[in-house]
Tab-separated table of C-alpha atoms in Angstrom:
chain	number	residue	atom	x	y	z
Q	1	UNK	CA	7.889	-32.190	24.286
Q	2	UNK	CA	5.104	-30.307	22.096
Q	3	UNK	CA	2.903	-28.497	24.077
Q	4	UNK	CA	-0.430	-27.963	22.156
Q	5	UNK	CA	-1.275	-24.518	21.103
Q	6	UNK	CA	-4.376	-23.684	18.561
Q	7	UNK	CA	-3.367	-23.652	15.471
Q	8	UNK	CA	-5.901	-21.810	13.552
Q	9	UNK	CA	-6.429	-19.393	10.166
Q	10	UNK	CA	-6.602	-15.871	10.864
Q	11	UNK	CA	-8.676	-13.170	9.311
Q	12	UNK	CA	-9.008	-9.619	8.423
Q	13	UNK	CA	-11.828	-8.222	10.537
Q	14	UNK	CA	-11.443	-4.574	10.029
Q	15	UNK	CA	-12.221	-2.042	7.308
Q	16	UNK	CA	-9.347	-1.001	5.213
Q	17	UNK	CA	-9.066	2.792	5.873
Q	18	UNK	CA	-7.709	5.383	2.938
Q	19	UNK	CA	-4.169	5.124	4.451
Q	20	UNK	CA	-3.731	1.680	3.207
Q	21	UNK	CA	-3.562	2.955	-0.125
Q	22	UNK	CA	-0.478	3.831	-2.873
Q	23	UNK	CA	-0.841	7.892	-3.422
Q	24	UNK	CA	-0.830	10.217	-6.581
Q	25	UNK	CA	-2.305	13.175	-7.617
Q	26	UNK	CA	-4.542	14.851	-5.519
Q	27	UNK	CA	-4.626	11.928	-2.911
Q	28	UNK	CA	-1.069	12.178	-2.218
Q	29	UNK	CA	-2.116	15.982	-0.288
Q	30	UNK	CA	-4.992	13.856	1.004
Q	31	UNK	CA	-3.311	10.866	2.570
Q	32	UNK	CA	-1.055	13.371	4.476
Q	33	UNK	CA	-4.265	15.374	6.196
Q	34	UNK	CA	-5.287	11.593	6.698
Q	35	UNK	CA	-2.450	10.400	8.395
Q	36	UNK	CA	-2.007	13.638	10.660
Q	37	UNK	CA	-5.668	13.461	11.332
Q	38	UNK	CA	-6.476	17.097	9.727
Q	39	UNK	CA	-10.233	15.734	8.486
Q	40	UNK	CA	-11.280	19.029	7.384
Q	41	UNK	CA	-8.402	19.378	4.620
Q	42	UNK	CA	-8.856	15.749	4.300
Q	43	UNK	CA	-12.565	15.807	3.348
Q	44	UNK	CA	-12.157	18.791	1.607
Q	45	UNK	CA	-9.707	17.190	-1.223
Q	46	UNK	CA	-12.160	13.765	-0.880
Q	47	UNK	CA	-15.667	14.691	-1.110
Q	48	UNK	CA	-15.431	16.572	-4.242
Q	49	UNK	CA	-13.915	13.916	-5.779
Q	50	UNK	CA	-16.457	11.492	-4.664
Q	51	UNK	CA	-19.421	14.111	-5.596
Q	52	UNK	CA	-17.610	13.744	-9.401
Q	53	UNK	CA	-18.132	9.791	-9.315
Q	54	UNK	CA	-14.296	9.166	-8.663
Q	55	UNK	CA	-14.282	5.555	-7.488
Q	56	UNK	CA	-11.117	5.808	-5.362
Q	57	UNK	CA	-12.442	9.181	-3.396
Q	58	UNK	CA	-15.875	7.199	-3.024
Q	59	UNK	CA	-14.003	3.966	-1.434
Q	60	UNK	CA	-11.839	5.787	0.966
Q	61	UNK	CA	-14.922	7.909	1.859
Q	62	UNK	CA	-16.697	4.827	2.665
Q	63	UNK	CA	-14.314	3.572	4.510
Q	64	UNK	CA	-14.495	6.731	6.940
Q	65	UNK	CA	-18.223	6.265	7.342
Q	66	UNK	CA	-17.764	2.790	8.154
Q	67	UNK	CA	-15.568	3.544	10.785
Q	68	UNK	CA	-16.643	6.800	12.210
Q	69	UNK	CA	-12.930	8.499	11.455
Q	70	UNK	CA	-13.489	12.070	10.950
Q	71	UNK	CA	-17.552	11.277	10.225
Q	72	UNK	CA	-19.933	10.338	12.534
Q	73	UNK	CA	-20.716	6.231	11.753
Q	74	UNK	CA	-23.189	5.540	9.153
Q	75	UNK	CA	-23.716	2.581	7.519
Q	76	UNK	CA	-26.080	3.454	5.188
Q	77	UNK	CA	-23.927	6.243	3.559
Q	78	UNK	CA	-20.708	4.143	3.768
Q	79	UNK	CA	-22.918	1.825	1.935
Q	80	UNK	CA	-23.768	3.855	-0.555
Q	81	UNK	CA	-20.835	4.991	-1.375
Q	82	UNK	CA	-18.627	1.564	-1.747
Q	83	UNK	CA	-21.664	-0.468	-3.792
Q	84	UNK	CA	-20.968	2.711	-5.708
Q	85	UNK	CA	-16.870	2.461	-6.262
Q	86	UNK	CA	-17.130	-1.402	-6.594
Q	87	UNK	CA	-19.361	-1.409	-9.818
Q	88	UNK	CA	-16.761	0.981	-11.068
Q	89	UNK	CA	-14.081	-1.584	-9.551
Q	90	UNK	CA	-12.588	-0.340	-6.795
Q	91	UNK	CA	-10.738	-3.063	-5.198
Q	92	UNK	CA	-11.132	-1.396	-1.600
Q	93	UNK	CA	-14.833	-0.927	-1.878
Q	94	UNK	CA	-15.640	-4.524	-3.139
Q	95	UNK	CA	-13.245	-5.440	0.308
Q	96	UNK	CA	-15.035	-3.328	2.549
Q	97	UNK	CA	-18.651	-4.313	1.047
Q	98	UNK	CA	-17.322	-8.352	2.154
Q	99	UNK	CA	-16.721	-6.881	5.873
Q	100	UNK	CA	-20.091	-5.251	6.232
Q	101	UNK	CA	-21.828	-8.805	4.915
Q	102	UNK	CA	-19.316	-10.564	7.122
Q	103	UNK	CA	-19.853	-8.605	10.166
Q	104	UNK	CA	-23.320	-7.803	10.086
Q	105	UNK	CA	-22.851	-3.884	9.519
Q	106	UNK	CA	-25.706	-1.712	8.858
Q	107	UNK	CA	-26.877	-5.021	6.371
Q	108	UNK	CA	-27.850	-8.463	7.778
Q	109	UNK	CA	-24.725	-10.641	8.198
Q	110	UNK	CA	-24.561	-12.676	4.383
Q	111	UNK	CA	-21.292	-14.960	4.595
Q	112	UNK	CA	-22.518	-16.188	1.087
Q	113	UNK	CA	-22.459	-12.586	-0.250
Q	114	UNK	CA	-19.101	-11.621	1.720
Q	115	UNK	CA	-17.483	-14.135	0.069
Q	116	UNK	CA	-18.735	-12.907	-2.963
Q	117	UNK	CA	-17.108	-9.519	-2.333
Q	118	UNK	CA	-14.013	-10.818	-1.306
Q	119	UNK	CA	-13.942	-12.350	-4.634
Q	120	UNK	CA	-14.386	-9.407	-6.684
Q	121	UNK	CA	-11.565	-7.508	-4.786
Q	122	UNK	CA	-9.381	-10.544	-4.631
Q	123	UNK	CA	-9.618	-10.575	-8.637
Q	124	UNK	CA	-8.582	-6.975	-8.634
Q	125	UNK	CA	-5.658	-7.663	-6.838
Q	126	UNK	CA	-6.493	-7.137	-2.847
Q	127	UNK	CA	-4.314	-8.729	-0.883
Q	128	UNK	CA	-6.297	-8.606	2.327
Q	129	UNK	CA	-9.481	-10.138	0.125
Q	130	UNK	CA	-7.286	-12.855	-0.644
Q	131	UNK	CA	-6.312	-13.574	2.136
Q	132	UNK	CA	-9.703	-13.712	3.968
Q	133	UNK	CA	-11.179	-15.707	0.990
Q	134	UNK	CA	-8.456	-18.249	1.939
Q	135	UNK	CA	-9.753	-18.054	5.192
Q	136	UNK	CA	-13.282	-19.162	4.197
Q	137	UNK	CA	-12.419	-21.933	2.085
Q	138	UNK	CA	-9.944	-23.275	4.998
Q	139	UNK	CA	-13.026	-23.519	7.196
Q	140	UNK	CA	-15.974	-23.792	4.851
Q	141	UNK	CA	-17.965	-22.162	7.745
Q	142	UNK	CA	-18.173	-18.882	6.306
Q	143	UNK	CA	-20.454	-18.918	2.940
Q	144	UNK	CA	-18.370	-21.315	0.920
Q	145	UNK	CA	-17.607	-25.054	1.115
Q	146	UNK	CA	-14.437	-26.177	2.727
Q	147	UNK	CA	-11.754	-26.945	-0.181
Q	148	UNK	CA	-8.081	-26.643	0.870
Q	149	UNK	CA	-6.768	-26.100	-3.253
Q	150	UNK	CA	-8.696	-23.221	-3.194
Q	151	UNK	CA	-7.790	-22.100	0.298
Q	152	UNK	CA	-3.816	-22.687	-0.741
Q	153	UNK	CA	-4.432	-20.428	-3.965
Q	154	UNK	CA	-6.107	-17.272	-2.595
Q	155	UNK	CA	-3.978	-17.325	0.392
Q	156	UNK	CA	-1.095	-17.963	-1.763
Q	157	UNK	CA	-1.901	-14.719	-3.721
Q	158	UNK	CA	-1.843	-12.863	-0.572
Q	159	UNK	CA	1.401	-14.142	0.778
Q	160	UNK	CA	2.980	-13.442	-2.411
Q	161	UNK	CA	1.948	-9.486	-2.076
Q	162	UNK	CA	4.082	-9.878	1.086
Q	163	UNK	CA	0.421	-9.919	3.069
Q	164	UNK	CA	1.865	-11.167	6.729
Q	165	UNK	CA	-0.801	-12.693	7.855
Q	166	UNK	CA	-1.813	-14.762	4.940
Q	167	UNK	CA	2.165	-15.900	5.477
Q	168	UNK	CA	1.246	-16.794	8.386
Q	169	UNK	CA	-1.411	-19.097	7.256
Q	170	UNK	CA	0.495	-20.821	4.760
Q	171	UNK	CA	2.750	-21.969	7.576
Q	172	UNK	CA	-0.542	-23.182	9.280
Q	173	UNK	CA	-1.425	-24.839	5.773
Q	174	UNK	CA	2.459	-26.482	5.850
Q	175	UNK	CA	2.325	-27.442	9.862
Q	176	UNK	CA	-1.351	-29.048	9.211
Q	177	UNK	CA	-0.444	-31.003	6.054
Q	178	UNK	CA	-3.669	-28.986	5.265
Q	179	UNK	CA	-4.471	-28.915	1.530
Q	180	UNK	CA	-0.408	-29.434	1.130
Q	181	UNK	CA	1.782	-32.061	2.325
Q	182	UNK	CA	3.153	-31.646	5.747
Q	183	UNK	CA	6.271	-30.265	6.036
Q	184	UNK	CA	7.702	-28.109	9.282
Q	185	UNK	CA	10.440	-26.877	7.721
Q	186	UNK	CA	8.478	-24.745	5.044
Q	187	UNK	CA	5.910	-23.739	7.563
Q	188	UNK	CA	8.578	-22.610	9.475
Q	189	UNK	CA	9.921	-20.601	6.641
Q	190	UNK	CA	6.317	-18.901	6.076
Q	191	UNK	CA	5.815	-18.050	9.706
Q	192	UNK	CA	9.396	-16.408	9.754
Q	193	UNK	CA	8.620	-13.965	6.987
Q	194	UNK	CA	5.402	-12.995	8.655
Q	195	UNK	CA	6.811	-12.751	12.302
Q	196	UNK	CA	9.631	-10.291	10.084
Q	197	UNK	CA	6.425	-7.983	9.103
Q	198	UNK	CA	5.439	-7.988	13.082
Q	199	UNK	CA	2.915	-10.144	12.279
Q	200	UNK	CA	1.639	-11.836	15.969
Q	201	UNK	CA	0.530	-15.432	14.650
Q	202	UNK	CA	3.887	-15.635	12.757
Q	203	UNK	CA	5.777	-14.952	15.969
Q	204	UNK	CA	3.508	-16.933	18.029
Q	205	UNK	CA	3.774	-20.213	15.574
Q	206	UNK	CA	7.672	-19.535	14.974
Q	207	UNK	CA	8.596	-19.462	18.625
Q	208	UNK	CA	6.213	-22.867	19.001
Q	209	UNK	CA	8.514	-24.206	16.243
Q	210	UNK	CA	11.749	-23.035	17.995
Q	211	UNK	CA	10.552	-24.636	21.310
Q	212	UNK	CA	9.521	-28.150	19.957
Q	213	UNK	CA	12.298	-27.893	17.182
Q	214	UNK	CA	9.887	-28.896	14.083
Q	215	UNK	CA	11.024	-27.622	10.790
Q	216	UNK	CA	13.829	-25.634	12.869
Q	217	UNK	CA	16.824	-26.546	15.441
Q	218	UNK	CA	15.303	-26.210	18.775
Q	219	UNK	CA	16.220	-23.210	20.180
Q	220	UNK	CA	14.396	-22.299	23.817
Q	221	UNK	CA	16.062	-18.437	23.833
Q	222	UNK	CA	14.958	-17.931	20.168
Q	223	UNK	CA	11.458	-19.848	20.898
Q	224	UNK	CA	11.533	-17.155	24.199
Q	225	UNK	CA	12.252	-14.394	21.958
Q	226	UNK	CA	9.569	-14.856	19.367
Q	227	UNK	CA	6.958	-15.827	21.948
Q	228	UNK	CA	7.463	-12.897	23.609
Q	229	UNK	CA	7.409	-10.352	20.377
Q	230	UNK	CA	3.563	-12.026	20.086
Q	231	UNK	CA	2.653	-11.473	23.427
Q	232	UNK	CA	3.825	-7.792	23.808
Q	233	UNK	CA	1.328	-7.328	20.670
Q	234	UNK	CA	-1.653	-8.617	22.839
Q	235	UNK	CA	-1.734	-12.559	21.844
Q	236	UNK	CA	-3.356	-14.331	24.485
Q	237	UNK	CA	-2.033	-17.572	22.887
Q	238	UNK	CA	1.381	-16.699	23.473
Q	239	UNK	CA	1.094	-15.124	27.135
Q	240	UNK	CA	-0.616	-18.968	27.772
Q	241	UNK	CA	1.790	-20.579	25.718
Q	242	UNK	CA	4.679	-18.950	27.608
Q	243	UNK	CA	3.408	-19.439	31.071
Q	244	UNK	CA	3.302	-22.996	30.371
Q	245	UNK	CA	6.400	-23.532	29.421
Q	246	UNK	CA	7.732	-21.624	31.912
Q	247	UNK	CA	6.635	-23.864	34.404
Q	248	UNK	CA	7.909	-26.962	32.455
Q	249	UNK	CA	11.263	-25.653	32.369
Q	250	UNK	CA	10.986	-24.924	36.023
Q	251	UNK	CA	9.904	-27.975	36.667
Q	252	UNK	CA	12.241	-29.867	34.923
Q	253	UNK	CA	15.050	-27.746	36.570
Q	254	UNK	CA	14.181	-28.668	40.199
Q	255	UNK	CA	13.962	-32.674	38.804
């Protein structure tokens, strides 16, 4: 017995902070201050940086503003400050630009023009751009027309970065027969590497594999384990998901 669960793409919704980011050079001293949260030796290494026109100290500043980490909020200078890093082609800033259209942050919400962003960062090799431009083209409610063979290749681009949740996605992709032919058994392979990462879809969709044994053996204590993994992270889908088979498997034990 299947017991229906959404099965939906997910998305990157948040701006990509400075700790996302490889280190060298000055940056490396800078992502440490980052990471501990010491802002002042943090801005002091980034700001003069971004005063010289370095793209990379611009986008990571923008990020800050766009968030309010270390800096009060502000839109306007965040804004600034990535249009700024993208022409120079910034991957992060062209990514962060998309989330502001997308979101409707300090600019009026543009899905069209998010997309357009995502693009641009995609191209320079942004996993998380990828994998939201997948996203859009799975849906084609988001500023671009629904086409599943672009869908598969951004999100494919993503997944091959090791990006969990566009791994995720490709299992949706396999479990749908979306844009692919249907086949559990690699959609069960793509949700496995994301749930590896942590990744709460992955573990969500893996133990829904394990419980109605499609593309796997069913397996109720590894369809309990997985389940559970997703629901300690927050998923709502998974706390449901569980409860209801919970009282399936009671039921069927007092039959």
């Amino acid at each position: 017995m299947r017991i229906w669960v959404k099965g939906a793409v997910a998305w990157v919704a948040l701006a990509l902070l400075p700790s996302t980011r490889s280190t060298a050079g000055p940056y490396e001293a800078a992502h440490a201050a980052h990471l501990r949260g010491d802002y002042r030796t943090y801005f002091g290494i980034i700001r003069p940086l971004a005063a010289r026109g370095e793209a990379r100290a611009q986008a990571d500043l923008c990020a800050c503003y766009i968030e309010g980490e270390g800096v009060p909020q502000d839109y306007a200078i965040a804004i600034t400050l990535c249009r700024s890093a993208a022409s120079k082609g910034d991957a992060l800033a062209n990514f962060n630009l998309g989330i502001l259209y997308q979101e409707g942050r300090g600019v009026a919400r543009n899905d069209a023009l998010a997309a357009s962003w995502f693009r641009k960062a995609a191209e320079l090799g942004d996993a998380s751009a990828a994998a939201n431009l997948g996203a859009m083209y799975a849906t084609g409610a988001r500023g671009v027309p629904q086409d599943y063979s672009q869908a598969i290749y951004w999100t494919q681009k993503a997944a091959a970065q090791g990006f969990a949740l566009a791994q995720s996605n490709m299992g949706v992709f396999y479990s749908k027969g979306a844009g692919v032919k249907q086949d559990y058994k690699l959609a069960a392979e793509w949700y496995l590497k994301a749930a590896n990462q942590g990744d709460a879809d992955g573990e969500l969709h893996l133990g829904i594999a394990y419980d109605g044994g499609e593309g796997v053996g069913r397996d109720r204590a590894r369809a309990v384990m997985w389940l559970q993994k997703s629901a300690a992270q927050g998923n709502l889908w998974a706390k449901s998901y569980l409860a209801v088979t919970n009282l399936r498997d009671a039921f069927h034990d007092a039959s």
